Amino acid sequence: MFVDDYTFGAYKAVGFKSFTEMEADVVKGVTLSAPNLSFRQWMGYFGNVVKVSPVPKGMKFGEIPEGTLRLGGTFVVKGDEVIYQWSDRLPGDHPDIQEVLDVAVSGKAQV
């Protein structure tokens, strides 16, 4: 897990973007599906999102914190080498878990 500050310099350094910076053709083919949660689980989820969202001091009601618009990603690191990198294209987008595990277990870079 990695946490950045409010300048998002580390995110930018690895090529992660804000949701608002993504081009339509990049996200066009992304298919997302909502998890099968009960009403109570959804309320718990939204409550947790509010608790962990990075809200800078002095933010006014109705403003959207920049941190909630930042897209993340997934890395597999072997020693000093990044052997796998995935950059999310939309919130909720993620790599194929089996693919990530295969790279991690094999220790071989994905081409």
Short mmCIF file of N, CA and C in Angstrom, two decimals:
data_model
loop_
_atom_site.label_atom_id
_atom_site.label_comp_id
_atom_site.label_asym_id
_atom_site.label_seq_id
_atom_site.Cartn_x
_atom_site.Cartn_y
_atom_site.Cartn_z
N MET A 1 0.85 -1.17 0.00
CA MET A 1 0.00 0.00 0.00
C MET A 1 0.89 1.22 0.00
N PHE A 2 0.46 2.23 -0.74
CA PHE A 2 1.21 3.48 -0.82
C PHE A 2 0.27 4.64 -0.60
N VAL A 3 0.73 5.61 0.14
CA VAL A 3 -0.06 6.82 0.39
C VAL A 3 0.77 8.02 -0.05
N ASP A 4 0.18 8.91 -0.81
CA ASP A 4 0.84 10.11 -1.31
C ASP A 4 0.33 11.31 -0.53
N ASP A 5 0.94 12.47 -0.74
CA ASP A 5 0.44 13.69 -0.11
C ASP A 5 -0.51 14.42 -1.06
N TYR A 6 -0.92 15.62 -0.71
CA TYR A 6 -1.93 16.33 -1.49
C TYR A 6 -1.39 16.91 -2.81
N THR A 7 -0.09 16.81 -3.06
CA THR A 7 0.43 17.25 -4.36
C THR A 7 0.34 16.13 -5.39
N PHE A 8 0.19 14.88 -4.91
CA PHE A 8 0.05 13.69 -5.76
C PHE A 8 1.25 13.51 -6.68
N GLY A 9 2.43 13.96 -6.23
CA GLY A 9 3.65 13.86 -7.02
C GLY A 9 4.03 12.43 -7.35
N ALA A 10 3.90 11.53 -6.39
CA ALA A 10 4.26 10.12 -6.64
C ALA A 10 3.30 9.49 -7.63
N TYR A 11 2.02 9.80 -7.52
CA TYR A 11 1.03 9.29 -8.47
C TYR A 11 1.40 9.74 -9.89
N LYS A 12 1.70 11.03 -10.02
CA LYS A 12 2.04 11.58 -11.33
C LYS A 12 3.34 10.97 -11.86
N ALA A 13 4.31 10.73 -10.98
CA ALA A 13 5.61 10.19 -11.39
C ALA A 13 5.49 8.80 -12.02
N VAL A 14 4.50 8.01 -11.59
CA VAL A 14 4.34 6.67 -12.17
C VAL A 14 3.28 6.64 -13.26
N GLY A 15 2.76 7.82 -13.61
CA GLY A 15 1.83 7.90 -14.72
C GLY A 15 0.36 7.78 -14.36
N PHE A 16 0.03 7.73 -13.07
CA PHE A 16 -1.37 7.68 -12.67
C PHE A 16 -2.00 9.05 -12.92
N LYS A 17 -3.24 9.04 -13.35
CA LYS A 17 -3.93 10.28 -13.69
C LYS A 17 -5.14 10.50 -12.79
N SER A 18 -5.73 11.65 -12.98
CA SER A 18 -7.00 11.96 -12.35
C SER A 18 -8.11 11.43 -13.26
N PHE A 19 -9.22 11.08 -12.68
CA PHE A 19 -10.38 10.63 -13.45
C PHE A 19 -10.74 11.65 -14.52
N THR A 20 -10.58 12.91 -14.21
CA THR A 20 -10.96 13.98 -15.15
C THR A 20 -9.97 14.13 -16.31
N GLU A 21 -8.81 13.49 -16.23
CA GLU A 21 -7.79 13.59 -17.28
C GLU A 21 -7.85 12.45 -18.29
N MET A 22 -8.70 11.47 -18.05
CA MET A 22 -8.76 10.31 -18.94
C MET A 22 -9.49 10.65 -20.22
N GLU A 23 -8.96 10.15 -21.32
CA GLU A 23 -9.57 10.39 -22.63
C GLU A 23 -10.67 9.35 -22.88
N ALA A 24 -11.71 9.76 -23.57
CA ALA A 24 -12.88 8.91 -23.80
C ALA A 24 -12.52 7.60 -24.49
N ASP A 25 -11.59 7.62 -25.46
CA ASP A 25 -11.25 6.39 -26.17
C ASP A 25 -10.53 5.39 -25.28
N VAL A 26 -9.86 5.86 -24.23
CA VAL A 26 -9.15 4.97 -23.30
C VAL A 26 -10.14 4.20 -22.42
N VAL A 27 -11.21 4.86 -22.00
CA VAL A 27 -12.16 4.24 -21.08
C VAL A 27 -13.34 3.59 -21.78
N LYS A 28 -13.43 3.75 -23.08
CA LYS A 28 -14.57 3.26 -23.84
C LYS A 28 -14.81 1.76 -23.65
N GLY A 29 -13.76 0.97 -23.64
CA GLY A 29 -13.91 -0.48 -23.55
C GLY A 29 -13.93 -1.03 -22.14
N VAL A 30 -13.90 -0.18 -21.14
CA VAL A 30 -13.88 -0.65 -19.75
C VAL A 30 -15.29 -1.07 -19.32
N THR A 31 -15.39 -2.27 -18.80
CA THR A 31 -16.67 -2.77 -18.29
C THR A 31 -16.57 -2.89 -16.78
N LEU A 32 -17.44 -2.22 -16.08
CA LEU A 32 -17.46 -2.27 -14.62
C LEU A 32 -18.77 -2.90 -14.16
N SER A 33 -18.71 -3.59 -13.04
CA SER A 33 -19.93 -4.12 -12.45
C SER A 33 -19.89 -3.87 -10.95
N ALA A 34 -21.04 -3.58 -10.41
CA ALA A 34 -21.14 -3.32 -8.97
C ALA A 34 -21.13 -4.64 -8.22
N PRO A 35 -20.50 -4.66 -7.05
CA PRO A 35 -20.53 -5.88 -6.25
C PRO A 35 -21.94 -6.15 -5.74
N ASN A 36 -22.22 -7.38 -5.46
CA ASN A 36 -23.53 -7.77 -4.95
C ASN A 36 -23.57 -7.56 -3.44
N LEU A 37 -23.94 -6.36 -3.03
CA LEU A 37 -23.98 -6.01 -1.61
C LEU A 37 -25.43 -5.76 -1.17
N SER A 38 -25.67 -6.04 0.08
CA SER A 38 -26.98 -5.73 0.65
C SER A 38 -27.04 -4.22 0.91
N PHE A 39 -28.22 -3.71 1.22
CA PHE A 39 -28.37 -2.30 1.54
C PHE A 39 -27.45 -1.91 2.69
N ARG A 40 -27.42 -2.73 3.72
CA ARG A 40 -26.58 -2.45 4.89
C ARG A 40 -25.10 -2.42 4.50
N GLN A 41 -24.67 -3.34 3.65
CA GLN A 41 -23.27 -3.36 3.22
C GLN A 41 -22.93 -2.13 2.39
N TRP A 42 -23.87 -1.68 1.53
CA TRP A 42 -23.64 -0.46 0.76
C TRP A 42 -23.49 0.75 1.69
N MET A 43 -24.33 0.84 2.72
CA MET A 43 -24.23 1.95 3.66
C MET A 43 -22.89 1.92 4.39
N GLY A 44 -22.44 0.72 4.76
CA GLY A 44 -21.13 0.58 5.39
C GLY A 44 -20.00 1.00 4.45
N TYR A 45 -20.14 0.63 3.19
CA TYR A 45 -19.14 1.00 2.18
C TYR A 45 -19.06 2.52 2.05
N PHE A 46 -20.21 3.17 1.88
CA PHE A 46 -20.21 4.62 1.72
C PHE A 46 -19.69 5.32 2.97
N GLY A 47 -20.00 4.78 4.14
CA GLY A 47 -19.48 5.34 5.38
C GLY A 47 -17.97 5.26 5.45
N ASN A 48 -17.42 4.13 4.98
CA ASN A 48 -15.96 3.96 4.97
C ASN A 48 -15.30 4.89 3.96
N VAL A 49 -15.93 5.08 2.81
CA VAL A 49 -15.37 5.97 1.79
C VAL A 49 -15.22 7.38 2.37
N VAL A 50 -16.24 7.83 3.08
CA VAL A 50 -16.19 9.16 3.68
C VAL A 50 -15.06 9.24 4.70
N LYS A 51 -14.87 8.20 5.49
CA LYS A 51 -13.83 8.20 6.53
C LYS A 51 -12.42 8.23 5.94
N VAL A 52 -12.19 7.54 4.84
CA VAL A 52 -10.83 7.41 4.30
C VAL A 52 -10.53 8.37 3.15
N SER A 53 -11.51 9.14 2.71
CA SER A 53 -11.27 10.07 1.61
C SER A 53 -10.36 11.20 2.07
N PRO A 54 -9.36 11.53 1.25
CA PRO A 54 -8.42 12.59 1.63
C PRO A 54 -9.05 13.97 1.43
N VAL A 55 -9.45 14.59 2.52
CA VAL A 55 -10.07 15.91 2.44
C VAL A 55 -9.10 16.92 3.04
N PRO A 56 -8.56 17.81 2.20
CA PRO A 56 -7.63 18.81 2.71
C PRO A 56 -8.31 19.82 3.63
N LYS A 57 -7.54 20.38 4.53
CA LYS A 57 -8.06 21.42 5.43
C LYS A 57 -8.53 22.61 4.62
N GLY A 58 -9.61 23.22 5.06
CA GLY A 58 -10.13 24.41 4.41
C GLY A 58 -11.05 24.13 3.23
N MET A 59 -11.33 22.87 2.97
CA MET A 59 -12.22 22.55 1.84
C MET A 59 -13.64 22.92 2.22
N LYS A 60 -14.34 23.51 1.26
CA LYS A 60 -15.72 23.94 1.49
C LYS A 60 -16.71 22.86 1.10
N PHE A 61 -17.87 22.88 1.74
CA PHE A 61 -18.93 21.92 1.45
C PHE A 61 -19.28 21.98 -0.04
N GLY A 62 -19.40 20.83 -0.66
CA GLY A 62 -19.76 20.75 -2.07
C GLY A 62 -18.57 20.64 -3.01
N GLU A 63 -17.37 20.98 -2.52
CA GLU A 63 -16.17 20.82 -3.34
C GLU A 63 -15.77 19.35 -3.36
N ILE A 64 -15.19 18.91 -4.48
CA ILE A 64 -14.76 17.52 -4.59
C ILE A 64 -13.27 17.46 -4.31
N PRO A 65 -12.87 16.68 -3.30
CA PRO A 65 -11.43 16.56 -3.00
C PRO A 65 -10.69 15.93 -4.18
N GLU A 66 -9.57 16.52 -4.56
CA GLU A 66 -8.76 16.01 -5.66
C GLU A 66 -8.40 14.54 -5.47
N GLY A 67 -8.16 14.15 -4.22
CA GLY A 67 -7.76 12.77 -3.93
C GLY A 67 -8.82 11.75 -4.31
N THR A 68 -10.08 12.14 -4.30
CA THR A 68 -11.13 11.18 -4.67
C THR A 68 -11.21 10.99 -6.17
N LEU A 69 -10.58 11.87 -6.93
CA LEU A 69 -10.58 11.76 -8.39
C LEU A 69 -9.34 11.05 -8.92
N ARG A 70 -8.37 10.80 -8.06
CA ARG A 70 -7.12 10.17 -8.47
C ARG A 70 -7.32 8.68 -8.73
N LEU A 71 -6.75 8.23 -9.82
CA LEU A 71 -6.79 6.81 -10.16
C LEU A 71 -5.50 6.16 -9.67
N GLY A 72 -5.59 4.93 -9.27
CA GLY A 72 -4.43 4.21 -8.76
C GLY A 72 -3.99 3.13 -9.72
N GLY A 73 -3.40 2.10 -9.17
CA GLY A 73 -2.94 1.01 -10.00
C GLY A 73 -2.37 -0.12 -9.16
N THR A 74 -1.74 -1.05 -9.85
CA THR A 74 -1.19 -2.25 -9.23
C THR A 74 0.23 -2.47 -9.74
N PHE A 75 1.13 -2.78 -8.83
CA PHE A 75 2.52 -3.09 -9.19
C PHE A 75 2.90 -4.44 -8.62
N VAL A 76 3.78 -5.14 -9.35
CA VAL A 76 4.50 -6.30 -8.80
C VAL A 76 5.97 -5.91 -8.92
N VAL A 77 6.65 -5.96 -7.79
CA VAL A 77 8.05 -5.54 -7.73
C VAL A 77 8.92 -6.73 -7.34
N LYS A 78 10.02 -6.90 -8.06
CA LYS A 78 10.99 -7.95 -7.75
C LYS A 78 12.33 -7.26 -7.55
N GLY A 79 12.78 -7.20 -6.31
CA GLY A 79 14.01 -6.46 -6.02
C GLY A 79 13.80 -4.99 -6.34
N ASP A 80 14.61 -4.46 -7.22
CA ASP A 80 14.49 -3.06 -7.63
C ASP A 80 13.75 -2.90 -8.95
N GLU A 81 13.21 -3.99 -9.49
CA GLU A 81 12.58 -3.96 -10.80
C GLU A 81 11.06 -4.09 -10.71
N VAL A 82 10.36 -3.24 -11.42
CA VAL A 82 8.91 -3.36 -11.54
C VAL A 82 8.67 -4.36 -12.67
N ILE A 83 8.08 -5.52 -12.34
CA ILE A 83 7.87 -6.53 -13.37
C ILE A 83 6.43 -6.54 -13.88
N TYR A 84 5.57 -5.76 -13.24
CA TYR A 84 4.19 -5.63 -13.70
C TYR A 84 3.66 -4.28 -13.24
N GLN A 85 2.98 -3.57 -14.13
CA GLN A 85 2.30 -2.35 -13.74
C GLN A 85 0.96 -2.27 -14.46
N TRP A 86 -0.04 -1.91 -13.71
CA TRP A 86 -1.39 -1.68 -14.23
C TRP A 86 -1.82 -0.31 -13.76
N SER A 87 -2.34 0.50 -14.67
CA SER A 87 -2.89 1.81 -14.31
C SER A 87 -4.41 1.76 -14.50
N ASP A 88 -5.15 2.05 -13.43
CA ASP A 88 -6.61 2.07 -13.52
C ASP A 88 -7.05 3.10 -14.54
N ARG A 89 -8.08 2.77 -15.31
CA ARG A 89 -8.61 3.68 -16.31
C ARG A 89 -9.84 4.42 -15.81
N LEU A 90 -10.51 3.86 -14.82
CA LEU A 90 -11.69 4.44 -14.17
C LEU A 90 -11.68 3.99 -12.72
N PRO A 91 -12.38 4.68 -11.84
CA PRO A 91 -12.53 4.17 -10.47
C PRO A 91 -13.23 2.80 -10.53
N GLY A 92 -12.68 1.82 -9.86
CA GLY A 92 -13.26 0.48 -9.88
C GLY A 92 -12.65 -0.43 -10.93
N ASP A 93 -11.87 0.12 -11.84
CA ASP A 93 -11.17 -0.68 -12.84
C ASP A 93 -10.00 -1.36 -12.15
N HIS A 94 -9.71 -2.58 -12.50
CA HIS A 94 -8.59 -3.29 -11.88
C HIS A 94 -8.09 -4.37 -12.83
N PRO A 95 -6.85 -4.82 -12.61
CA PRO A 95 -6.30 -5.85 -13.48
C PRO A 95 -6.93 -7.21 -13.19
N ASP A 96 -6.69 -8.14 -14.09
CA ASP A 96 -7.10 -9.52 -13.87
C ASP A 96 -6.24 -10.08 -12.73
N ILE A 97 -6.88 -10.48 -11.65
CA ILE A 97 -6.17 -10.91 -10.45
C ILE A 97 -5.27 -12.11 -10.75
N GLN A 98 -5.77 -13.05 -11.55
CA GLN A 98 -4.96 -14.23 -11.87
C GLN A 98 -3.70 -13.84 -12.62
N GLU A 99 -3.81 -12.87 -13.50
CA GLU A 99 -2.63 -12.39 -14.24
C GLU A 99 -1.59 -11.80 -13.29
N VAL A 100 -2.04 -11.01 -12.33
CA VAL A 100 -1.14 -10.42 -11.35
C VAL A 100 -0.48 -11.51 -10.52
N LEU A 101 -1.26 -12.48 -10.07
CA LEU A 101 -0.70 -13.59 -9.28
C LEU A 101 0.29 -14.41 -10.09
N ASP A 102 -0.01 -14.68 -11.35
CA ASP A 102 0.90 -15.44 -12.20
C ASP A 102 2.25 -14.74 -12.33
N VAL A 103 2.23 -13.42 -12.54
CA VAL A 103 3.47 -12.65 -12.64
C VAL A 103 4.21 -12.68 -11.31
N ALA A 104 3.48 -12.50 -10.21
CA ALA A 104 4.10 -12.47 -8.89
C ALA A 104 4.74 -13.82 -8.55
N VAL A 105 4.05 -14.91 -8.85
CA VAL A 105 4.57 -16.25 -8.53
C VAL A 105 5.74 -16.62 -9.43
N SER A 106 5.63 -16.30 -10.71
CA SER A 106 6.70 -16.65 -11.65
C SER A 106 7.93 -15.75 -11.49
N GLY A 107 7.70 -14.52 -11.07
CA GLY A 107 8.80 -13.56 -10.94
C GLY A 107 9.31 -13.07 -12.27
N LYS A 108 8.55 -13.34 -13.34
CA LYS A 108 8.99 -12.92 -14.68
C LYS A 108 8.16 -11.73 -15.14
N ALA A 109 8.84 -10.77 -15.71
CA ALA A 109 8.17 -9.57 -16.20
C ALA A 109 7.17 -9.91 -17.29
N GLN A 110 6.06 -9.21 -17.27
CA GLN A 110 5.06 -9.38 -18.32
C GLN A 110 5.46 -8.49 -19.49
N VAL A 111 5.45 -9.06 -20.66
CA VAL A 111 5.84 -8.30 -21.85
C VAL A 111 4.64 -7.70 -22.52
#
